[in-house]
């Protein structure tokens, strides 16, 4: 598992200019470009989760928002 606390493995927020540790995964896809099952991801810190969710949501791209911990657990099959 990636530890956001170790600098070499830091998972940072996708918001422009933000260097905070990511806590959330925003799963999305652009239906004009991606198949329905494909999921791209943005990472978000607590401060930027709502802003990034709204950005994707108004475009109809946002599919799911889960904690980074949940995302990693589902990716590893746990």
JSON list of C-alpha atoms in Angstrom, two decimals:
[
{"chain": "A", "resi": 1, "resn": "UNK", "atom": "CA", "xyz": [0.00, 0.00, 0.00]},
{"chain": "A", "resi": 2, "resn": "UNK", "atom": "CA", "xyz": [1.19, 3.53, -0.77]},
{"chain": "A", "resi": 3, "resn": "UNK", "atom": "CA", "xyz": [1.82, 5.56, 2.35]},
{"chain": "A", "resi": 4, "resn": "UNK", "atom": "CA", "xyz": [0.97, 9.24, 1.77]},
{"chain": "A", "resi": 5, "resn": "UNK", "atom": "CA", "xyz": [3.20, 10.06, 4.76]},
{"chain": "A", "resi": 6, "resn": "UNK", "atom": "CA", "xyz": [6.47, 8.97, 3.16]},
{"chain": "A", "resi": 7, "resn": "UNK", "atom": "CA", "xyz": [7.89, 11.66, 0.82]},
{"chain": "A", "resi": 8, "resn": "UNK", "atom": "CA", "xyz": [9.13, 9.25, -1.84]},
{"chain": "A", "resi": 9, "resn": "UNK", "atom": "CA", "xyz": [5.66, 7.64, -2.10]},
{"chain": "A", "resi": 10, "resn": "UNK", "atom": "CA", "xyz": [3.58, 10.76, -1.51]},
{"chain": "A", "resi": 11, "resn": "UNK", "atom": "CA", "xyz": [0.22, 10.66, -3.23]},
{"chain": "A", "resi": 12, "resn": "UNK", "atom": "CA", "xyz": [-0.70, 14.28, -3.80]},
{"chain": "A", "resi": 13, "resn": "UNK", "atom": "CA", "xyz": [-3.85, 16.15, -4.67]},
{"chain": "A", "resi": 14, "resn": "UNK", "atom": "CA", "xyz": [-4.60, 16.70, -8.38]},
{"chain": "A", "resi": 15, "resn": "UNK", "atom": "CA", "xyz": [-5.76, 20.29, -7.84]},
{"chain": "A", "resi": 16, "resn": "UNK", "atom": "CA", "xyz": [-3.53, 22.78, -9.66]},
{"chain": "A", "resi": 17, "resn": "UNK", "atom": "CA", "xyz": [-0.67, 23.91, -7.43]},
{"chain": "A", "resi": 18, "resn": "UNK", "atom": "CA", "xyz": [-1.73, 21.77, -4.44]},
{"chain": "A", "resi": 19, "resn": "UNK", "atom": "CA", "xyz": [0.96, 19.67, -2.77]},
{"chain": "A", "resi": 20, "resn": "UNK", "atom": "CA", "xyz": [-1.22, 18.27, 0.03]},
{"chain": "A", "resi": 21, "resn": "UNK", "atom": "CA", "xyz": [-1.59, 14.55, 0.62]},
{"chain": "A", "resi": 22, "resn": "UNK", "atom": "CA", "xyz": [-4.49, 12.98, -1.25]},
{"chain": "A", "resi": 23, "resn": "UNK", "atom": "CA", "xyz": [-7.25, 11.42, 0.83]},
{"chain": "A", "resi": 24, "resn": "UNK", "atom": "CA", "xyz": [-9.92, 10.91, -1.85]},
{"chain": "A", "resi": 25, "resn": "UNK", "atom": "CA", "xyz": [-10.11, 9.27, -5.27]},
{"chain": "A", "resi": 26, "resn": "UNK", "atom": "CA", "xyz": [-12.52, 10.75, -7.80]},
{"chain": "A", "resi": 27, "resn": "UNK", "atom": "CA", "xyz": [-13.29, 8.17, -10.48]},
{"chain": "A", "resi": 28, "resn": "UNK", "atom": "CA", "xyz": [-14.54, 9.60, -13.75]},
{"chain": "A", "resi": 29, "resn": "UNK", "atom": "CA", "xyz": [-14.79, 9.13, -17.48]},
{"chain": "A", "resi": 30, "resn": "UNK", "atom": "CA", "xyz": [-15.60, 11.24, -20.49]},
{"chain": "A", "resi": 31, "resn": "UNK", "atom": "CA", "xyz": [-18.30, 9.32, -22.38]},
{"chain": "A", "resi": 32, "resn": "UNK", "atom": "CA", "xyz": [-17.21, 10.94, -25.66]},
{"chain": "A", "resi": 33, "resn": "UNK", "atom": "CA", "xyz": [-13.73, 9.45, -25.27]},
{"chain": "A", "resi": 34, "resn": "UNK", "atom": "CA", "xyz": [-13.95, 6.42, -22.97]},
{"chain": "A", "resi": 35, "resn": "UNK", "atom": "CA", "xyz": [-15.91, 3.20, -22.86]},
{"chain": "A", "resi": 36, "resn": "UNK", "atom": "CA", "xyz": [-18.54, 3.17, -20.08]},
{"chain": "A", "resi": 37, "resn": "UNK", "atom": "CA", "xyz": [-16.56, 0.84, -17.81]},
{"chain": "A", "resi": 38, "resn": "UNK", "atom": "CA", "xyz": [-13.28, 2.81, -18.04]},
{"chain": "A", "resi": 39, "resn": "UNK", "atom": "CA", "xyz": [-12.35, 4.87, -14.99]},
{"chain": "A", "resi": 40, "resn": "UNK", "atom": "CA", "xyz": [-9.79, 7.63, -14.94]},
{"chain": "A", "resi": 41, "resn": "UNK", "atom": "CA", "xyz": [-8.87, 9.06, -11.54]},
{"chain": "A", "resi": 42, "resn": "UNK", "atom": "CA", "xyz": [-8.09, 12.35, -9.89]},
{"chain": "A", "resi": 43, "resn": "UNK", "atom": "CA", "xyz": [-6.79, 12.49, -6.35]},
{"chain": "A", "resi": 44, "resn": "UNK", "atom": "CA", "xyz": [-8.01, 15.06, -3.87]},
{"chain": "A", "resi": 45, "resn": "UNK", "atom": "CA", "xyz": [-7.08, 16.38, -0.45]},
{"chain": "A", "resi": 46, "resn": "UNK", "atom": "CA", "xyz": [-9.85, 17.31, 1.99]},
{"chain": "A", "resi": 47, "resn": "UNK", "atom": "CA", "xyz": [-9.76, 20.96, 0.89]},
{"chain": "A", "resi": 48, "resn": "UNK", "atom": "CA", "xyz": [-10.16, 20.28, -2.85]},
{"chain": "A", "resi": 49, "resn": "UNK", "atom": "CA", "xyz": [-12.50, 17.27, -2.88]},
{"chain": "A", "resi": 50, "resn": "UNK", "atom": "CA", "xyz": [-15.67, 19.30, -3.31]},
{"chain": "A", "resi": 51, "resn": "UNK", "atom": "CA", "xyz": [-14.22, 21.64, -5.94]},
{"chain": "A", "resi": 52, "resn": "UNK", "atom": "CA", "xyz": [-12.84, 18.81, -8.09]},
{"chain": "A", "resi": 53, "resn": "UNK", "atom": "CA", "xyz": [-16.07, 16.81, -7.66]},
{"chain": "A", "resi": 54, "resn": "UNK", "atom": "CA", "xyz": [-18.13, 19.78, -8.83]},
{"chain": "A", "resi": 55, "resn": "UNK", "atom": "CA", "xyz": [-15.84, 20.36, -11.82]},
{"chain": "A", "resi": 56, "resn": "UNK", "atom": "CA", "xyz": [-16.31, 16.77, -12.99]},
{"chain": "A", "resi": 57, "resn": "UNK", "atom": "CA", "xyz": [-19.96, 16.61, -11.94]},
{"chain": "A", "resi": 58, "resn": "UNK", "atom": "CA", "xyz": [-21.20, 19.57, -14.00]},
{"chain": "A", "resi": 59, "resn": "UNK", "atom": "CA", "xyz": [-19.67, 17.93, -17.08]},
{"chain": "A", "resi": 60, "resn": "UNK", "atom": "CA", "xyz": [-21.35, 14.60, -16.31]},
{"chain": "A", "resi": 61, "resn": "UNK", "atom": "CA", "xyz": [-17.96, 12.89, -15.90]},
{"chain": "A", "resi": 62, "resn": "UNK", "atom": "CA", "xyz": [-17.95, 12.02, -12.17]},
{"chain": "A", "resi": 63, "resn": "UNK", "atom": "CA", "xyz": [-18.75, 8.37, -11.46]},
{"chain": "A", "resi": 64, "resn": "UNK", "atom": "CA", "xyz": [-17.61, 7.77, -7.87]},
{"chain": "A", "resi": 65, "resn": "UNK", "atom": "CA", "xyz": [-15.81, 9.35, -4.91]},
{"chain": "A", "resi": 66, "resn": "UNK", "atom": "CA", "xyz": [-14.13, 7.03, -2.41]},
{"chain": "A", "resi": 67, "resn": "UNK", "atom": "CA", "xyz": [-11.34, 7.30, 0.10]},
{"chain": "A", "resi": 68, "resn": "UNK", "atom": "CA", "xyz": [-7.86, 6.49, -1.10]},
{"chain": "A", "resi": 69, "resn": "UNK", "atom": "CA", "xyz": [-7.83, 3.64, 1.41]},
{"chain": "A", "resi": 70, "resn": "UNK", "atom": "CA", "xyz": [-11.02, 2.13, -0.06]},
{"chain": "A", "resi": 71, "resn": "UNK", "atom": "CA", "xyz": [-9.69, 2.52, -3.62]},
{"chain": "A", "resi": 72, "resn": "UNK", "atom": "CA", "xyz": [-6.44, 0.76, -2.78]},
{"chain": "A", "resi": 73, "resn": "UNK", "atom": "CA", "xyz": [-8.29, -2.04, -0.97]},
{"chain": "A", "resi": 74, "resn": "UNK", "atom": "CA", "xyz": [-10.56, -2.65, -3.96]},
{"chain": "A", "resi": 75, "resn": "UNK", "atom": "CA", "xyz": [-7.61, -2.53, -6.36]},
{"chain": "A", "resi": 76, "resn": "UNK", "atom": "CA", "xyz": [-5.75, -5.16, -4.35]},
{"chain": "A", "resi": 77, "resn": "UNK", "atom": "CA", "xyz": [-8.86, -7.36, -4.13]},
{"chain": "A", "resi": 78, "resn": "UNK", "atom": "CA", "xyz": [-9.19, -7.03, -0.36]}
]
